[in-house]
Short mmCIF file of C-alpha atoms and ligand atoms in Angstrom, two decimals:
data_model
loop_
_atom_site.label_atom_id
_atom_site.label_comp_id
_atom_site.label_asym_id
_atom_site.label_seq_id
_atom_site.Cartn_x
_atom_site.Cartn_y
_atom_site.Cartn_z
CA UNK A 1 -43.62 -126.67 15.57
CA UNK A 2 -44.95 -127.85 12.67
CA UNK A 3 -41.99 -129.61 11.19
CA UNK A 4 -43.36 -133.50 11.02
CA UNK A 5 -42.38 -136.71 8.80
CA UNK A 6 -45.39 -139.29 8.61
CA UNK A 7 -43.74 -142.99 7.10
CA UNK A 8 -45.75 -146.14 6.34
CA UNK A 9 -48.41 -144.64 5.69
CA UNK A 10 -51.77 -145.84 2.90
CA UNK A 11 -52.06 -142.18 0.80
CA UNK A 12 -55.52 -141.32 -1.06
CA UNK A 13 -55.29 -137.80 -2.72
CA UNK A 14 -57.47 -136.18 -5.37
CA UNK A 15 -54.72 -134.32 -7.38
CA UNK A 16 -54.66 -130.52 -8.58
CA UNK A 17 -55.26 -126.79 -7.72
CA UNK A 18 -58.49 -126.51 -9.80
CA UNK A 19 -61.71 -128.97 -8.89
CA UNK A 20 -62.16 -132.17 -10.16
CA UNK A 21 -65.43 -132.56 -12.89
CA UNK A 22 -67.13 -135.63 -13.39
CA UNK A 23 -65.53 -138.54 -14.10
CA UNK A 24 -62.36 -137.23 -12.55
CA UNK A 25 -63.53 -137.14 -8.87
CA UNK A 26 -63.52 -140.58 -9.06
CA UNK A 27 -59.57 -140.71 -9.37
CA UNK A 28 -57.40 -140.21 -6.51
CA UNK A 29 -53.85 -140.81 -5.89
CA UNK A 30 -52.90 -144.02 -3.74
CA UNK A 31 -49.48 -144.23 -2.58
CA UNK A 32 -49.05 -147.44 -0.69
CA UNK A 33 -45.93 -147.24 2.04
CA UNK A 34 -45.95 -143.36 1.76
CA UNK A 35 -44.21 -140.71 3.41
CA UNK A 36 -45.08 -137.13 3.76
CA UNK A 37 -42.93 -134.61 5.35
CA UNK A 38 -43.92 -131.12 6.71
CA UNK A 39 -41.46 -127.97 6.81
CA UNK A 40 -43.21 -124.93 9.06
CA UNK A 41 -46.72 -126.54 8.21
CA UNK A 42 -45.99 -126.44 4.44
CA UNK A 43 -45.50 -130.00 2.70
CA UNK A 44 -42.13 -130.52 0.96
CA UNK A 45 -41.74 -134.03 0.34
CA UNK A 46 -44.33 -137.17 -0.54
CA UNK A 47 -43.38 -140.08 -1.87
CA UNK A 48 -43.40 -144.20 -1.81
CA UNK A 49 -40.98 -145.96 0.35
CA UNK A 50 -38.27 -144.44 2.81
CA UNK A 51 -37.15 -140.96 3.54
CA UNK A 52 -34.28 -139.65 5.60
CA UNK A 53 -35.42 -138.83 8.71
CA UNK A 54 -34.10 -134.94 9.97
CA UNK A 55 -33.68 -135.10 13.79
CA UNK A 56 -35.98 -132.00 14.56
CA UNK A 57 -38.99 -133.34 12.55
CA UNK A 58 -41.60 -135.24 14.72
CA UNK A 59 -41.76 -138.84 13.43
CA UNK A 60 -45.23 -140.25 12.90
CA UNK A 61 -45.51 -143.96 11.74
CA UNK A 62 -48.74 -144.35 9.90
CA UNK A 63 -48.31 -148.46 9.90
CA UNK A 64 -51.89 -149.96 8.77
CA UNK A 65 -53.50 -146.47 8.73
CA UNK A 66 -55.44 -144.20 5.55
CA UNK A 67 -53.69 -140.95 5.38
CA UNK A 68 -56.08 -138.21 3.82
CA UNK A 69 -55.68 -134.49 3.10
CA UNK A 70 -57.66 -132.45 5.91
CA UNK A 71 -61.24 -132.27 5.17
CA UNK A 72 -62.60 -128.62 4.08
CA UNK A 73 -66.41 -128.08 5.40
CA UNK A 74 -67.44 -125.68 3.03
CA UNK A 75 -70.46 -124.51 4.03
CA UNK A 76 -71.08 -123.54 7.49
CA UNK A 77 -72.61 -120.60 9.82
CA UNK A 78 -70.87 -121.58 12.50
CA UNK A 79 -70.77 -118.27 14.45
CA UNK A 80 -74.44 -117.46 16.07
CA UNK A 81 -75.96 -116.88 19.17
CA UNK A 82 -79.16 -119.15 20.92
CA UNK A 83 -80.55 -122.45 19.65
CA UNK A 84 -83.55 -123.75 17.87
CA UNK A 85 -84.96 -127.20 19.22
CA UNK A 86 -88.00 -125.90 19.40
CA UNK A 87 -88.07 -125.55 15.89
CA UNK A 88 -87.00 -128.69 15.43
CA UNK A 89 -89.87 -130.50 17.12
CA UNK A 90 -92.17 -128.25 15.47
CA UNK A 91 -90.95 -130.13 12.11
CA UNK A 92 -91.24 -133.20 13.57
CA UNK A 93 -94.87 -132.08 14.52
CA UNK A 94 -95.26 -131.02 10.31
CA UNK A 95 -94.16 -127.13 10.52
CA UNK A 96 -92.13 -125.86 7.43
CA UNK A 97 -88.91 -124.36 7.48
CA UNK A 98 -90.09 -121.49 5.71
CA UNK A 99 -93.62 -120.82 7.48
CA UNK A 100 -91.64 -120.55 11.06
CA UNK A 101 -89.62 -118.06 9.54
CA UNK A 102 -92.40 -116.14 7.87
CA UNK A 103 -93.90 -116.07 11.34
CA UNK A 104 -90.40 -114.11 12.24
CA UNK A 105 -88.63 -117.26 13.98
CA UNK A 106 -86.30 -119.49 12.29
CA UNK A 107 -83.13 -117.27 11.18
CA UNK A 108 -84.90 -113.82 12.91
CA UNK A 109 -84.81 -115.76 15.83
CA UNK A 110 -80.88 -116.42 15.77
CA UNK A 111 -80.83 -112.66 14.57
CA UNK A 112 -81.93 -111.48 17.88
CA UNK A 113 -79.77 -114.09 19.86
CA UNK A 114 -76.80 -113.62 18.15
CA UNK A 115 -76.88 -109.33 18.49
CA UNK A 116 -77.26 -109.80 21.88
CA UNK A 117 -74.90 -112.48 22.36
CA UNK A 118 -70.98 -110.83 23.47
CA UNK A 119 -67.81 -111.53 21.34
CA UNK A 120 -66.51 -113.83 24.09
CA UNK A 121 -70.03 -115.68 24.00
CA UNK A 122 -69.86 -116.40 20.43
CA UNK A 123 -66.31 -117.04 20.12
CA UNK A 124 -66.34 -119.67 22.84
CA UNK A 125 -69.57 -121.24 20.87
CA UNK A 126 -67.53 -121.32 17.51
CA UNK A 127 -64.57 -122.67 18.99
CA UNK A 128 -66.65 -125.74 20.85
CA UNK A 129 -68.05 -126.65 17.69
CA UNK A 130 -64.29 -126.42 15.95
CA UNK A 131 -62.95 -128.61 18.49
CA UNK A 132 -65.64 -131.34 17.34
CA UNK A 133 -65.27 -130.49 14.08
CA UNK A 134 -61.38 -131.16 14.22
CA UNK A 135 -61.85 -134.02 15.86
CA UNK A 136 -63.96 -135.79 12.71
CA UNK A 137 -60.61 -134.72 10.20
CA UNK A 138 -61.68 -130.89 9.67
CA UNK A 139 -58.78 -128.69 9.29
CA UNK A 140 -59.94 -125.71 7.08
CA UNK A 141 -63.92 -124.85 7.43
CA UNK A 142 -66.20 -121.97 6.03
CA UNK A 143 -68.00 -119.61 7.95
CA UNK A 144 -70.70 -116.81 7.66
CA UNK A 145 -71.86 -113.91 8.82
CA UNK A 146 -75.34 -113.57 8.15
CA UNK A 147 -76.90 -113.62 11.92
CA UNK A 148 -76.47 -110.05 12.43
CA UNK A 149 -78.01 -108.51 9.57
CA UNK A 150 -76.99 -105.18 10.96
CA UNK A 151 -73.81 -103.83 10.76
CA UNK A 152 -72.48 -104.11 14.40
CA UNK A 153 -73.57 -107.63 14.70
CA UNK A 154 -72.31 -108.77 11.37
CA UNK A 155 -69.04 -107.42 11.97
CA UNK A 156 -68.97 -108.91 15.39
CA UNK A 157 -69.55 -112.25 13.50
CA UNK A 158 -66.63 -111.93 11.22
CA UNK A 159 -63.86 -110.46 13.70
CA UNK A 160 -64.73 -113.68 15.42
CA UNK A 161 -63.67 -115.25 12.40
CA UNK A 162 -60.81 -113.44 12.61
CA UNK A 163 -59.68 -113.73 15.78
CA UNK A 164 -59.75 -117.47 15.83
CA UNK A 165 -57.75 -117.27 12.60
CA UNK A 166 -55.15 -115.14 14.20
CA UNK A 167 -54.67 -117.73 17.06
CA UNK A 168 -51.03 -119.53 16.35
CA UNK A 169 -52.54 -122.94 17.69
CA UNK A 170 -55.88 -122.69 16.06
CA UNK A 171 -57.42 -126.03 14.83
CA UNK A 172 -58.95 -124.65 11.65
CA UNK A 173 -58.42 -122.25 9.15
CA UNK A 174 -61.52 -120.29 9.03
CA UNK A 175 -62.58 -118.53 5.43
CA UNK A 176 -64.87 -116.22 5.95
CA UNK A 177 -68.37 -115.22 3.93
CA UNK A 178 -70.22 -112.77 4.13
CA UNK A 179 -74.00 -113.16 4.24
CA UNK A 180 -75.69 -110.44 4.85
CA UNK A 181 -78.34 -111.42 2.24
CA UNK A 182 -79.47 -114.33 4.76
CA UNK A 183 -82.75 -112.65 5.06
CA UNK A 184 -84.15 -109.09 4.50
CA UNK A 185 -82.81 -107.03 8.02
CA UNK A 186 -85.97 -106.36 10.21
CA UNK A 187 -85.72 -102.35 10.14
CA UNK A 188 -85.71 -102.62 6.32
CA UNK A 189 -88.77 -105.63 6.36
CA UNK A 190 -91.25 -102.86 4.00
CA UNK A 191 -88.56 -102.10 1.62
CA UNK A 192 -85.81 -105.03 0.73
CA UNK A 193 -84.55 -102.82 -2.41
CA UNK A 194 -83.23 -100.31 0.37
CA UNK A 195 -81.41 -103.35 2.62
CA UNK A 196 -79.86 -104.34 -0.87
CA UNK A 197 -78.70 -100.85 -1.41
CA UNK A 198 -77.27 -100.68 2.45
CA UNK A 199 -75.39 -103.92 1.59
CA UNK A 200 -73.79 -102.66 -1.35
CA UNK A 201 -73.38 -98.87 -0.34
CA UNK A 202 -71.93 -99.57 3.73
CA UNK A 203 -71.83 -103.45 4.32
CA UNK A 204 -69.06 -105.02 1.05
CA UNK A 205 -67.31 -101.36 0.99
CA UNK A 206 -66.73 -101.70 5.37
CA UNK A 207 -65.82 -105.74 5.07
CA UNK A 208 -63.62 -105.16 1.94
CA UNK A 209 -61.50 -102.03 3.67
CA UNK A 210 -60.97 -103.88 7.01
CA UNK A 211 -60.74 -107.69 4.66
CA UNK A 212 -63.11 -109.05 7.12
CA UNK A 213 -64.95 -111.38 4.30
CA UNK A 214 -63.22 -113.42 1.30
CA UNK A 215 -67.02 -114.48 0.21
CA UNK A 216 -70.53 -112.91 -0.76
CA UNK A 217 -73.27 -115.37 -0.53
CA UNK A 218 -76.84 -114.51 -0.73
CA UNK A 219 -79.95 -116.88 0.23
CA UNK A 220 -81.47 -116.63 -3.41
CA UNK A 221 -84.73 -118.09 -2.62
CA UNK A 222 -88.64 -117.82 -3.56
CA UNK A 223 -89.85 -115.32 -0.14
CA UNK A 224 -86.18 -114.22 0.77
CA UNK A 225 -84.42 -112.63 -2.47
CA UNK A 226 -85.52 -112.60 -5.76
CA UNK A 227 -83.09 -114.01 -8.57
CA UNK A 228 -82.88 -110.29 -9.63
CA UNK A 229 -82.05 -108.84 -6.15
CA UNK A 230 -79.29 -111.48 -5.74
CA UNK A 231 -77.86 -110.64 -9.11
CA UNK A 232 -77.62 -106.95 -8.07
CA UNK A 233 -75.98 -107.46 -5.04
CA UNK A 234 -73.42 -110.41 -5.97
CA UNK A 235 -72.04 -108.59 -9.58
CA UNK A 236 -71.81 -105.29 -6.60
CA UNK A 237 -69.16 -107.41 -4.66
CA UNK A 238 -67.43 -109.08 -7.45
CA UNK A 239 -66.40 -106.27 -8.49
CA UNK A 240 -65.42 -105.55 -5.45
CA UNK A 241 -63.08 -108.61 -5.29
CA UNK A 242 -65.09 -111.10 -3.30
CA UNK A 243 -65.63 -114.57 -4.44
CA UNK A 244 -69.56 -115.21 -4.67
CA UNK A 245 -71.44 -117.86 -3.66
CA UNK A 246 -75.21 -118.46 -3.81
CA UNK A 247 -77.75 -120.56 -1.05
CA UNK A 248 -79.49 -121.88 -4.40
CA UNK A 249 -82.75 -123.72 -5.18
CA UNK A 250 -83.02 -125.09 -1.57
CA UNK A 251 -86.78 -124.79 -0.83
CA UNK A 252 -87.95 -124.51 -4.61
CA UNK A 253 -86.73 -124.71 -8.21
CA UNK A 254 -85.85 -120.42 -8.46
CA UNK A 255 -83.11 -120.07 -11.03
CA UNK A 256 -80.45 -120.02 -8.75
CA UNK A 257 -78.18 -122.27 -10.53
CA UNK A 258 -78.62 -120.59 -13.37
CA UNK A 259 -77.93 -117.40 -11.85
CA UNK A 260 -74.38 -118.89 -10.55
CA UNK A 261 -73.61 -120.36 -13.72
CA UNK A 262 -74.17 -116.94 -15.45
CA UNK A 263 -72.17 -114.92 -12.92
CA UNK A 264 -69.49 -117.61 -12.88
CA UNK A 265 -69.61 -118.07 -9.27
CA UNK A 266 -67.43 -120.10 -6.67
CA UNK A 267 -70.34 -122.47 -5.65
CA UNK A 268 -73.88 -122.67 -5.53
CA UNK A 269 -74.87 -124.75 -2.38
CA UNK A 270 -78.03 -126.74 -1.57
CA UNK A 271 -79.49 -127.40 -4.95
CA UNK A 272 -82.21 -129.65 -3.39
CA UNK A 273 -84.59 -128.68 -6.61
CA UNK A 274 -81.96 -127.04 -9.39
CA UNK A 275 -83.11 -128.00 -12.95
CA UNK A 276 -81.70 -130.01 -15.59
CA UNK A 277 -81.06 -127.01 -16.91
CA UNK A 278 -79.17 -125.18 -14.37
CA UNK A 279 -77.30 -128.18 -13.80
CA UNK A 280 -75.83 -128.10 -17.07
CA UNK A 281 -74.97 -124.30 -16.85
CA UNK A 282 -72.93 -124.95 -13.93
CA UNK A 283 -71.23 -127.70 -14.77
CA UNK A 284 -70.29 -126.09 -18.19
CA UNK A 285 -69.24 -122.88 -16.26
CA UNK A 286 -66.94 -124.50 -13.89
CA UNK A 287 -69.74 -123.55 -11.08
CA UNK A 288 -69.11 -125.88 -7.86
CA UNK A 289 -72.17 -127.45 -6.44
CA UNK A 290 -72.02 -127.46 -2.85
CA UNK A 291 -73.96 -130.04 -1.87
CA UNK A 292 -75.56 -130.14 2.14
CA UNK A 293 -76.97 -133.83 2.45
CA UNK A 294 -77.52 -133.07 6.41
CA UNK A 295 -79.38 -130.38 5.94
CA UNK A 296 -81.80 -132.80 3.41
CA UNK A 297 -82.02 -135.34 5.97
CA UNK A 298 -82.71 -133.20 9.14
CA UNK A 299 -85.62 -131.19 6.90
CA UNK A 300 -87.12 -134.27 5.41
CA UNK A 301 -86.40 -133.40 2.32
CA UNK A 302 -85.47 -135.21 -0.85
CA UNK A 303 -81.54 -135.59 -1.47
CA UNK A 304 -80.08 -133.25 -4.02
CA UNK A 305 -79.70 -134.92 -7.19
CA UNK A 306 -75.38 -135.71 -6.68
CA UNK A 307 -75.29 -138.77 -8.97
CA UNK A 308 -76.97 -136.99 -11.43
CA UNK A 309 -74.78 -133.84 -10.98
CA UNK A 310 -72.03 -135.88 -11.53
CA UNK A 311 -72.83 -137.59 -14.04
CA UNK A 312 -73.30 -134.34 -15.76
CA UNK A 313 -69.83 -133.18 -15.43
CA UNK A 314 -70.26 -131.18 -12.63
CA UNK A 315 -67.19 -130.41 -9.85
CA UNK A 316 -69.62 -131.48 -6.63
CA UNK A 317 -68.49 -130.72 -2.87
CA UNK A 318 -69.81 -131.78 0.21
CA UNK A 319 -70.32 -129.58 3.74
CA UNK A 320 -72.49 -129.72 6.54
CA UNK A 321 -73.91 -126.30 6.34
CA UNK A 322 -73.98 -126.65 10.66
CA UNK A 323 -75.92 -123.59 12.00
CA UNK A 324 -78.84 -123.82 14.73
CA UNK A 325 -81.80 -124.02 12.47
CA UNK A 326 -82.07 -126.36 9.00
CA UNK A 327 -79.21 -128.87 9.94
CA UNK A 328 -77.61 -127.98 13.24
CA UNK A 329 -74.65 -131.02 12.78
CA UNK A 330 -71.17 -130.61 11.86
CA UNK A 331 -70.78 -134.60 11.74
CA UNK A 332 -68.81 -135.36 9.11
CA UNK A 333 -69.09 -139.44 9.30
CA UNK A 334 -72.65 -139.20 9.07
CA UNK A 335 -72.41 -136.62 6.34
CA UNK A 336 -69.74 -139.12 4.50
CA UNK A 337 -72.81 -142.16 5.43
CA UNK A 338 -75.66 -140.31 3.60
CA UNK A 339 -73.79 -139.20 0.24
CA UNK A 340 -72.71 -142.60 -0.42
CA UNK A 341 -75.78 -144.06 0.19
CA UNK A 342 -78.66 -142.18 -0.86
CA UNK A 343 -76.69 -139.22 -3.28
CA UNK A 344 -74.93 -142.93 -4.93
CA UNK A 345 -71.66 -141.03 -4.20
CA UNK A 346 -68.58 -143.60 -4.34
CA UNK A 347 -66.14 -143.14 -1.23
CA UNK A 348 -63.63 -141.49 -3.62
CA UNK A 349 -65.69 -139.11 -5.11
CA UNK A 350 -66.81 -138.25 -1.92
CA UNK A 351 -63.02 -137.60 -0.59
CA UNK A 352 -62.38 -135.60 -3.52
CA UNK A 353 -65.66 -133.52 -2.79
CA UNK A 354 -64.54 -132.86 1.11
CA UNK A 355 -61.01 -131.92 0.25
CA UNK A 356 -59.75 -130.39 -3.28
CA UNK A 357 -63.67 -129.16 -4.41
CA UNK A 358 -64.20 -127.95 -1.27
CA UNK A 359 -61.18 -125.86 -1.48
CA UNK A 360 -61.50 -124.85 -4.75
CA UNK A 361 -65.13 -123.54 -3.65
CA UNK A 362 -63.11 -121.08 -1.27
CA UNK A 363 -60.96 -120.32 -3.99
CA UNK A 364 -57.91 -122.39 -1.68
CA UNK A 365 -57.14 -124.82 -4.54
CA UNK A 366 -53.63 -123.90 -4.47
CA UNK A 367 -53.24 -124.34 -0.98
CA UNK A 368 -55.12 -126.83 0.69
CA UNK A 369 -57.52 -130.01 -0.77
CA UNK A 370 -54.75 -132.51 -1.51
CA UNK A 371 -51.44 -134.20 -0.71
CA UNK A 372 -48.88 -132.27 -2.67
CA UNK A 373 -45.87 -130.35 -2.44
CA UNK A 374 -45.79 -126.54 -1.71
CA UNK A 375 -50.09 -126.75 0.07
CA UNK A 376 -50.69 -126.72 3.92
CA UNK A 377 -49.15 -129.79 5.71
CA UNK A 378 -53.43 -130.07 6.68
CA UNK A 379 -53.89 -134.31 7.41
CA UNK A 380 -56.29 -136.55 8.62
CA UNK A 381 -55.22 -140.15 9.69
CA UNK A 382 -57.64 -142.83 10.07
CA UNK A 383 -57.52 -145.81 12.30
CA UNK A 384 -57.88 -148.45 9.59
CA UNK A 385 -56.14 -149.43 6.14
CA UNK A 386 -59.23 -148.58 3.83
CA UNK A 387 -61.41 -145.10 3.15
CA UNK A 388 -63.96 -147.06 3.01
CA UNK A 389 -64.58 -146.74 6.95
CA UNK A 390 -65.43 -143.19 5.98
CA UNK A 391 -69.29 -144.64 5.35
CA UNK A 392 -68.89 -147.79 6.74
CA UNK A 393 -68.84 -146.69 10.10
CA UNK A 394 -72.05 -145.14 9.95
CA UNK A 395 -72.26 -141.83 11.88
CA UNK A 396 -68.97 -143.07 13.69
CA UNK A 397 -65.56 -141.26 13.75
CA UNK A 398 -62.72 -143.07 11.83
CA UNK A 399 -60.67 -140.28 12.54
CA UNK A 400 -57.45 -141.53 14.72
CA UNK A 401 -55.28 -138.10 14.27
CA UNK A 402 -56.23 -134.71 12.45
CA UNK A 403 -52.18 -132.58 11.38
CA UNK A 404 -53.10 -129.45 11.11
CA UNK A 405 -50.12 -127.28 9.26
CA UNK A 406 -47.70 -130.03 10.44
CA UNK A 407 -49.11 -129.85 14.13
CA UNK A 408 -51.09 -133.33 15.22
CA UNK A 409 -53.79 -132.54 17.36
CA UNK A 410 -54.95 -135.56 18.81
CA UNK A 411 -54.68 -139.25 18.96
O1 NIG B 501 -78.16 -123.04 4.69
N1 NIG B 501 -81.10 -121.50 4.07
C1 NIG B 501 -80.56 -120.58 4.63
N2 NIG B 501 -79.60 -120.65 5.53
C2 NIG B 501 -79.27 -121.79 6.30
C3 NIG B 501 -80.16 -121.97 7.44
C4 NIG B 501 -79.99 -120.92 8.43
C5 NIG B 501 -80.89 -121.04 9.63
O2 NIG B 501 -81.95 -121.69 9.56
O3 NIG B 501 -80.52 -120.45 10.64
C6 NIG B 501 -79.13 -122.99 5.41
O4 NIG B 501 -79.97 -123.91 5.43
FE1 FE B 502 -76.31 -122.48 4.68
#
């Protein structure tokens, strides 16, 4: 298991164990006739041209085909209970995203379906979605808590989370958030200073003994928590050890890149309406920017400003951000289809923002996000010669075979 040599085949790697800024997302590694060889789901050879073939090692002959590392969806609350259509057609009908919740629907609504929801219910949900996530190239994928709000249910979220990860024959790596600060918890609705307090006092001390969570990420947004609130909590679990992350100027401009730039954060994700300003912060600081094109196009929004971002010297990465209410779609082709076409992304800078920046967002840059010696033997094979399918086949999968640690899942 997990010992595999892959010949023949067309290589595209971004190159590193830090993100790629600006101009350098652009450049990936092509290795024409490559080989790639996986030792118990570590890599420990690539190269151009032949390679001695061990007997135990699976053979895989990438003739004609695009070998990619494995995709990292960075963003994603993939564990919840219920649905939303309803929702949905009530923004088709003109509804905001932000009036449905202030009427208590939109995340309350998953709130109460995902407490109620079993382990075994939510598990089985998280795993159908991995197995069509895996399916479009995804091998490692975020995932939050934040549906809970209350201490059972958001540590029924994460051991979830954990128990897939335990699984020997899992399909993804899961890194888990959490994001308690998804929205002020009902029994604390008259006094959010006191849910902050619970977060920091119970909540980050409980996840960090049992290491339930690798992230803190907060929804830092105008009506959820203030930019002073979010500050409080995230410099709480820092401290603490967590990597933070921030849901950042997604509704309106707030501060929120700023905020991440000044705290030095992992990522700050959505950015639909982050300033000039903030923009520079971040990319000076090192911040990622997370950007969730899906979640633009299912709210009718305008496209964060990528091009721009870039252009600015940012490190951008891309994720879907799948949960049941703003974008509830984990499809990476489509997601590949919209940030080359309306955030002007090329194809490579949009590889290098699904594999190396998302892992460096997860603070996995040394392990996963590119084609090298000594990271996770995590591959996606395409069924054609060029990357360019990625957006050319709009909203289709180009995805012939996802290796996950060595192991190839499906043709
Ligand atoms: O990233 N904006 C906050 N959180 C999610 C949506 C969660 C939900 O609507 O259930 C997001 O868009
Ligand atoms: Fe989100």
């Amino acid at each position: 298991m997990g010992n595999l040599l892959i010949i023949n085949a067309h290589i595209f790697t971004p190159q590193g164990h830090a993100a790629r800024r600006g101009a350098e997302m652009n450049e990936l590694l092509e290795i024409p006739s490559g080989y790639i060889e996986i030792t118990d789901g570590v890599i420990t050879a690539v190269g151009q041209g032949t390679y001695e073939h061990k007997a135990t090692y699976t053979l895989v002959d990438a003739e004609g085909k695009v070998v990619l590392p494995g995709f990292v969806d960075s963003h994603t609350h993939l564990v919840f209970g219920g649905y939303r259509p309803d929702e949905f057609i009530w923004r088709m009908n003109g509804d905001s995203y932000m009036s449905i919740m202030e009427r208590g629907g939109g995340i309350y609504s998953t709130v109460r379906a995902t407490r109620e929801a079993s382990f075994d219910e939510l598990k089985a949900k998280a795993e159908w979605f991995i197995d069509a996530m895996s399916r479009m190239g995804v091998t490692t994928v975020e995932g939050k808590s934040g549906y809970g709000l209350d201490c059972f249910t958001e540590l029924k979220q994460l051991e979830v989370m954990r128990a897939i990860n335990e699984e020997a024959t899992r399909k993804v790596d899961i890194a888990t958030t959490y994001l308690g600060a998804h929205a002020v918890a009902p029994e604390f609705k008259e006094n959010p200073e006191g849910y902050i307090d619970f977060m920091i006092e119970k909540m980050l001390p409980l996840i960090g003994l049992r290491g339930l969570a690798e992230n803190c990420d907060v929804f830092c947004e105008k009506g959820v928590f203030t930019v002073e609130q979010s500050k409080r909590l995230l410099e709480v679990a820092q401290d603490m050890g967590f990597g933070i992350k921030l849901h950042a100027d997604e509704i309106v401009s707030f501060g929120g890149a700023e905020l991440a730039a000044k705290l030095h954060a992992r990522s700050a994700d959505h950015l639909l309406h982050a300033s000039d300003e903030g923009i520079k912060q971040m990319a000076e600081a090192g911040v990622v920017a997370t950007l969730l094109p899906l979640t633009a196009f299912t709210l009718r929004e305008p496209y964060a400003r990528g091009r721009y971002m870039i252009d600015q010297g940012c490190a951008v990465a891309l994720a879907t951000d799948l949960n049941p209410g703003s974008c509830c779609s984990g499809s990476i082709p489509l997601l590949f289809a919209v940030a080359c076409l309306y955030m002007h992304l090329s194809v490579e800078e949009a590889i290098t923002a699904l594999t190396l920046n998302g892992a460096a967002s997860l603070g996995k840059a040394d392990t996963i996000g590119s084609i090298e010696v000594g990271k996770l033997g995590d591959l996606v094979m395409l069924d054609c010669d060029t990357p360019n399918v990625l957006p050319y086949y709009t909203g289709m999968n180009s995805v012939q075979q996802t290796i996950k640690r060595g192991r190839v899942l499906q043709s």
